Amino acid sequence: MPGADGYFGEDIAATYDETSADMFRPEAVDPPVELLAELAGDGRALEFGIGTGRIALPLAARGVPVHGIELSRAMAARLRDKPGGDAVDVTIGDFATTRVPGTFAVAYLVYNTINNLTTQDAQVACFRNAADHLRPGGTFVVEVGVPDLRRLPPGQTAVPFRIGPTEWAFDTYDVATQAMSSHYVTITDGRAEHWSLPFRYVWPAELDLMARLAGMRLRDRWEEWSRTPFTGESTQHVSVWEKPAE
């Protein structure tokens, strides 16, 4: 069972940037930072699940005041130790319910982090928490994958997404509850280690309903940050919901 830092304790935080190196490349960071800076305008940005600052630090470097909510103290410590980390305020807590002072022009969740909330109630609460933090006319942005059930034939519950000589990774699904887990197996010096992380997958239309329950409406949905149109073949989406101006 996870400790106070959730599933991202010191053992994961110590190597998180290295194991997620592809997500720290400029081509993965610059497009979301560009869009979020545009949505923030002259206002503040609030990141749910700020982690080690992959998006928050370059966004703050653009002149956008950023506040983050992060359950893992170990991940937040890595952010603070980076150049510019002292410019980003971080509140330790569950981003579904934790409140921070002030209002924001944009709140955002990236890299499938909405799925870290493993119940529908928690995901609904997250949308309400975002809406409560936004100023009128503010926006809530979520980047998340479309559930990959088209690759799941009858009788099968696992879908591999990484296979290598010393590393395997696969997702397991429970289509009755929308529960899923990502599993990682690595071989080091002939010894296998397994780590898994629970999620709750969620459909785009379900997220739209959560937004409506929180008093927001869908403004835009794209396949990715550069605003490629979202289609029935898209494997992920970046969605923007807006809080009414009045």
Short mmCIF file of C-alpha atoms in Angstrom, two decimals:
data_model
loop_
_atom_site.label_atom_id
_atom_site.label_comp_id
_atom_site.label_asym_id
_atom_site.label_seq_id
_atom_site.Cartn_x
_atom_site.Cartn_y
_atom_site.Cartn_z
CA MET A 1 0.00 0.00 0.00
CA PRO A 2 1.26 3.54 -0.72
CA GLY A 3 2.56 5.73 2.07
CA ALA A 4 2.04 9.43 2.74
CA ASP A 5 3.51 10.30 -0.66
CA GLY A 6 1.10 8.04 -2.51
CA TYR A 7 2.61 5.89 -5.25
CA PHE A 8 5.35 8.43 -5.98
CA GLY A 9 7.58 8.09 -2.95
CA GLU A 10 11.30 8.65 -2.71
CA ASP A 11 12.13 5.45 -4.60
CA ILE A 12 10.16 6.66 -7.66
CA ALA A 13 10.97 10.39 -7.34
CA ALA A 14 14.73 9.66 -7.28
CA THR A 15 14.69 8.46 -10.90
CA TYR A 16 11.45 9.93 -12.23
CA ASP A 17 13.02 12.49 -14.58
CA GLU A 18 15.42 9.91 -16.02
CA THR A 19 12.80 7.21 -16.58
CA SER A 20 10.44 9.79 -18.16
CA ALA A 21 13.18 11.50 -20.17
CA ASP A 22 11.20 11.52 -23.41
CA MET A 23 8.54 13.70 -21.78
CA PHE A 24 11.17 16.28 -20.81
CA ARG A 25 12.38 16.87 -24.36
CA PRO A 26 11.59 20.32 -25.86
CA GLU A 27 9.14 18.85 -28.39
CA ALA A 28 7.10 17.39 -25.50
CA VAL A 29 7.34 20.45 -23.24
CA ASP A 30 7.18 23.50 -25.50
CA PRO A 31 3.68 22.96 -27.02
CA PRO A 32 1.83 22.64 -23.68
CA VAL A 33 3.78 25.54 -22.19
CA GLU A 34 2.89 27.69 -25.21
CA LEU A 35 -0.83 26.93 -24.95
CA LEU A 36 -0.99 27.28 -21.17
CA ALA A 37 0.84 30.62 -21.29
CA GLU A 38 -1.68 31.81 -23.86
CA LEU A 39 -4.61 30.72 -21.67
CA ALA A 40 -3.07 32.27 -18.55
CA GLY A 41 -2.59 35.66 -20.20
CA ASP A 42 -1.91 38.11 -17.40
CA GLY A 43 -3.25 35.73 -14.75
CA ARG A 44 -1.98 32.89 -12.59
CA ALA A 45 -1.77 29.16 -13.39
CA LEU A 46 -2.58 26.26 -11.08
CA GLU A 47 -1.16 22.80 -11.79
CA PHE A 48 -2.80 19.72 -10.28
CA GLY A 49 -0.14 17.05 -9.74
CA ILE A 50 2.82 19.33 -10.39
CA GLY A 51 5.38 16.56 -9.88
CA THR A 52 8.99 17.58 -10.45
CA GLY A 53 8.01 20.67 -12.45
CA ARG A 54 8.26 19.40 -16.04
CA ILE A 55 5.65 21.95 -17.20
CA ALA A 56 5.51 24.36 -14.27
CA LEU A 57 9.15 25.46 -14.38
CA PRO A 58 9.27 26.47 -18.07
CA LEU A 59 5.82 28.05 -17.72
CA ALA A 60 7.03 30.12 -14.76
CA ALA A 61 10.12 31.05 -16.79
CA ARG A 62 7.72 32.55 -19.35
CA GLY A 63 6.56 34.97 -16.64
CA VAL A 64 3.38 33.12 -15.62
CA PRO A 65 2.96 32.85 -11.83
CA VAL A 66 2.46 29.13 -11.13
CA HIS A 67 1.14 27.40 -8.03
CA GLY A 68 1.11 23.61 -7.78
CA ILE A 69 -0.69 20.98 -5.74
CA GLU A 70 1.24 17.74 -5.24
CA LEU A 71 0.61 14.79 -2.94
CA SER A 72 4.21 13.52 -3.05
CA ARG A 73 6.65 15.48 -0.90
CA ALA A 74 9.48 13.57 -2.59
CA MET A 75 8.43 14.79 -6.05
CA ALA A 76 7.93 18.35 -4.80
CA ALA A 77 11.41 18.31 -3.24
CA ARG A 78 12.90 17.54 -6.66
CA LEU A 79 11.07 20.56 -8.12
CA ARG A 80 12.37 22.89 -5.41
CA ASP A 81 15.95 21.77 -5.98
CA LYS A 82 15.87 22.68 -9.69
CA PRO A 83 16.84 26.09 -11.09
CA GLY A 84 13.80 28.35 -10.77
CA GLY A 85 12.13 25.99 -8.29
CA ASP A 86 11.97 28.70 -5.65
CA ALA A 87 9.68 30.73 -7.93
CA VAL A 88 6.93 28.07 -7.92
CA ASP A 89 4.76 27.68 -4.83
CA VAL A 90 3.71 24.11 -4.01
CA THR A 91 1.00 22.98 -1.62
CA ILE A 92 1.18 19.37 -0.45
CA GLY A 93 -2.17 17.61 -0.73
CA ASP A 94 -4.70 15.73 -2.83
CA PHE A 95 -5.51 17.84 -5.89
CA ALA A 96 -9.13 16.64 -5.90
CA THR A 97 -9.87 18.51 -2.68
CA THR A 98 -6.94 20.73 -1.63
CA ARG A 99 -7.60 24.46 -1.80
CA VAL A 100 -4.98 27.18 -2.21
CA PRO A 101 -5.38 30.95 -1.83
CA GLY A 102 -6.48 33.22 -4.64
CA THR A 103 -7.99 32.69 -8.07
CA PHE A 104 -6.42 31.53 -11.32
CA ALA A 105 -6.79 32.15 -15.04
CA VAL A 106 -6.03 28.53 -15.88
CA ALA A 107 -5.86 25.23 -14.01
CA TYR A 108 -4.42 22.18 -15.69
CA LEU A 109 -3.72 18.45 -15.48
CA VAL A 110 -1.22 16.88 -17.90
CA TYR A 111 0.14 13.47 -18.87
CA ASN A 112 -2.91 11.35 -17.86
CA THR A 113 -2.78 12.58 -14.26
CA ILE A 114 -6.60 12.75 -14.03
CA ASN A 115 -6.50 8.93 -14.11
CA ASN A 116 -4.51 8.89 -10.86
CA LEU A 117 -7.84 9.62 -9.19
CA THR A 118 -9.16 6.06 -9.02
CA THR A 119 -12.88 6.73 -8.38
CA GLN A 120 -15.48 8.64 -10.35
CA ASP A 121 -16.36 10.64 -7.23
CA ALA A 122 -12.74 11.82 -6.90
CA GLN A 123 -12.62 12.84 -10.56
CA VAL A 124 -15.89 14.78 -10.20
CA ALA A 125 -14.46 16.47 -7.09
CA CYS A 126 -11.36 17.42 -9.08
CA PHE A 127 -13.46 19.28 -11.65
CA ARG A 128 -15.32 21.09 -8.89
CA ASN A 129 -12.03 21.98 -7.23
CA ALA A 130 -10.72 23.38 -10.50
CA ALA A 131 -13.86 25.45 -11.05
CA ASP A 132 -13.69 26.80 -7.49
CA HIS A 133 -10.14 28.04 -8.11
CA LEU A 134 -10.83 29.68 -11.47
CA ARG A 135 -11.72 33.30 -11.97
CA PRO A 136 -14.76 33.99 -14.19
CA GLY A 137 -13.81 33.17 -17.76
CA GLY A 138 -10.93 30.95 -16.59
CA THR A 139 -10.20 27.58 -18.15
CA PHE A 140 -9.45 24.04 -16.99
CA VAL A 141 -7.18 21.97 -19.26
CA VAL A 142 -6.77 18.18 -19.17
CA GLU A 143 -4.43 16.03 -21.26
CA VAL A 144 -5.39 12.35 -21.14
CA GLY A 145 -5.47 9.27 -23.32
CA VAL A 146 -8.58 7.81 -24.89
CA PRO A 147 -9.20 4.37 -23.30
CA ASP A 148 -7.45 1.78 -25.45
CA LEU A 149 -10.21 -0.82 -25.33
CA ARG A 150 -10.23 -1.34 -29.11
CA ARG A 151 -7.04 -3.37 -28.62
CA LEU A 152 -8.69 -5.60 -25.99
CA PRO A 153 -10.32 -8.69 -27.55
CA PRO A 154 -12.95 -10.70 -25.62
CA GLY A 155 -11.40 -12.67 -22.80
CA GLN A 156 -8.20 -10.58 -22.64
CA THR A 157 -7.49 -8.08 -19.87
CA ALA A 158 -3.92 -6.94 -20.65
CA VAL A 159 -2.48 -4.69 -23.37
CA PRO A 160 1.34 -4.37 -23.68
CA PHE A 161 2.80 -0.97 -24.52
CA ARG A 162 6.54 -1.54 -24.07
CA ILE A 163 8.59 -4.65 -24.80
CA GLY A 164 12.37 -4.79 -24.63
CA PRO A 165 15.26 -7.07 -23.69
CA THR A 166 15.19 -6.01 -20.03
CA GLU A 167 11.91 -4.13 -19.67
CA TRP A 168 8.23 -4.92 -20.18
CA ALA A 169 5.22 -2.71 -19.52
CA PHE A 170 1.53 -3.44 -19.93
CA ASP A 171 -1.89 -2.17 -18.85
CA THR A 172 -4.61 -4.33 -17.34
CA TYR A 173 -8.28 -3.35 -17.58
CA ASP A 174 -11.50 -4.08 -15.71
CA VAL A 175 -14.16 -2.88 -18.14
CA ALA A 176 -16.92 -3.32 -15.54
CA THR A 177 -15.46 -0.70 -13.18
CA GLN A 178 -13.17 1.36 -15.52
CA ALA A 179 -10.29 0.38 -13.26
CA MET A 180 -6.92 -0.15 -14.89
CA SER A 181 -3.35 -0.61 -13.75
CA SER A 182 -0.03 -0.01 -15.45
CA HIS A 183 2.60 -2.65 -14.73
CA TYR A 184 6.35 -2.29 -15.21
CA VAL A 185 8.78 -5.21 -15.08
CA THR A 186 12.53 -4.60 -15.29
CA ILE A 187 15.48 -6.99 -15.22
CA THR A 188 18.64 -5.75 -13.50
CA ASP A 189 21.60 -8.09 -13.00
CA GLY A 190 19.34 -11.03 -13.67
CA ARG A 191 16.81 -9.98 -11.05
CA ALA A 192 13.24 -9.02 -11.98
CA GLU A 193 11.42 -6.15 -10.26
CA HIS A 194 7.73 -5.32 -10.67
CA TRP A 195 5.97 -2.02 -10.00
CA SER A 196 2.33 -1.22 -10.67
CA LEU A 197 0.20 1.90 -10.50
CA PRO A 198 -3.64 1.98 -10.32
CA PHE A 199 -5.75 4.30 -12.47
CA ARG A 200 -9.35 4.90 -13.47
CA TYR A 201 -9.74 5.45 -17.20
CA VAL A 202 -12.31 8.00 -18.30
CA TRP A 203 -14.04 8.82 -21.59
CA PRO A 204 -14.12 12.31 -23.19
CA ALA A 205 -17.93 12.53 -22.90
CA GLU A 206 -17.70 11.54 -19.23
CA LEU A 207 -15.24 14.36 -18.61
CA ASP A 208 -17.61 16.79 -20.34
CA LEU A 209 -20.37 15.77 -17.93
CA MET A 210 -18.04 16.25 -14.96
CA ALA A 211 -17.30 19.73 -16.25
CA ARG A 212 -21.01 20.51 -16.56
CA LEU A 213 -21.58 19.34 -12.98
CA ALA A 214 -18.88 21.82 -11.95
CA GLY A 215 -20.52 24.65 -13.91
CA MET A 216 -18.09 24.66 -16.85
CA ARG A 217 -18.56 24.07 -20.57
CA LEU A 218 -16.34 22.53 -23.24
CA ARG A 219 -14.56 25.20 -25.26
CA ASP A 220 -12.01 23.20 -27.26
CA ARG A 221 -10.83 19.63 -27.77
CA TRP A 222 -7.79 18.68 -29.82
CA GLU A 223 -5.78 15.53 -30.39
CA GLU A 224 -2.67 17.11 -28.90
CA TRP A 225 -1.19 20.41 -27.77
CA SER A 226 -0.52 21.78 -31.25
CA ARG A 227 -4.31 21.77 -31.82
CA THR A 228 -4.58 18.94 -34.33
CA PRO A 229 -8.32 18.19 -34.69
CA PHE A 230 -9.67 15.44 -32.44
CA THR A 231 -11.16 12.51 -34.38
CA GLY A 232 -12.48 9.02 -33.80
CA GLU A 233 -8.97 7.69 -34.41
CA SER A 234 -7.29 9.94 -31.83
CA THR A 235 -5.56 8.07 -29.03
CA GLN A 236 -5.45 11.06 -26.67
CA HIS A 237 -6.96 14.50 -26.28
CA VAL A 238 -6.27 17.91 -24.82
CA SER A 239 -9.58 19.39 -23.67
CA VAL A 240 -10.32 22.93 -22.48
CA TRP A 241 -13.39 23.72 -20.36
CA GLU A 242 -14.38 27.27 -19.52
CA LYS A 243 -15.95 28.75 -16.40
CA PRO A 244 -18.69 31.24 -17.35
CA ALA A 245 -17.59 34.85 -17.34
CA GLU A 246 -20.57 35.87 -15.22
#
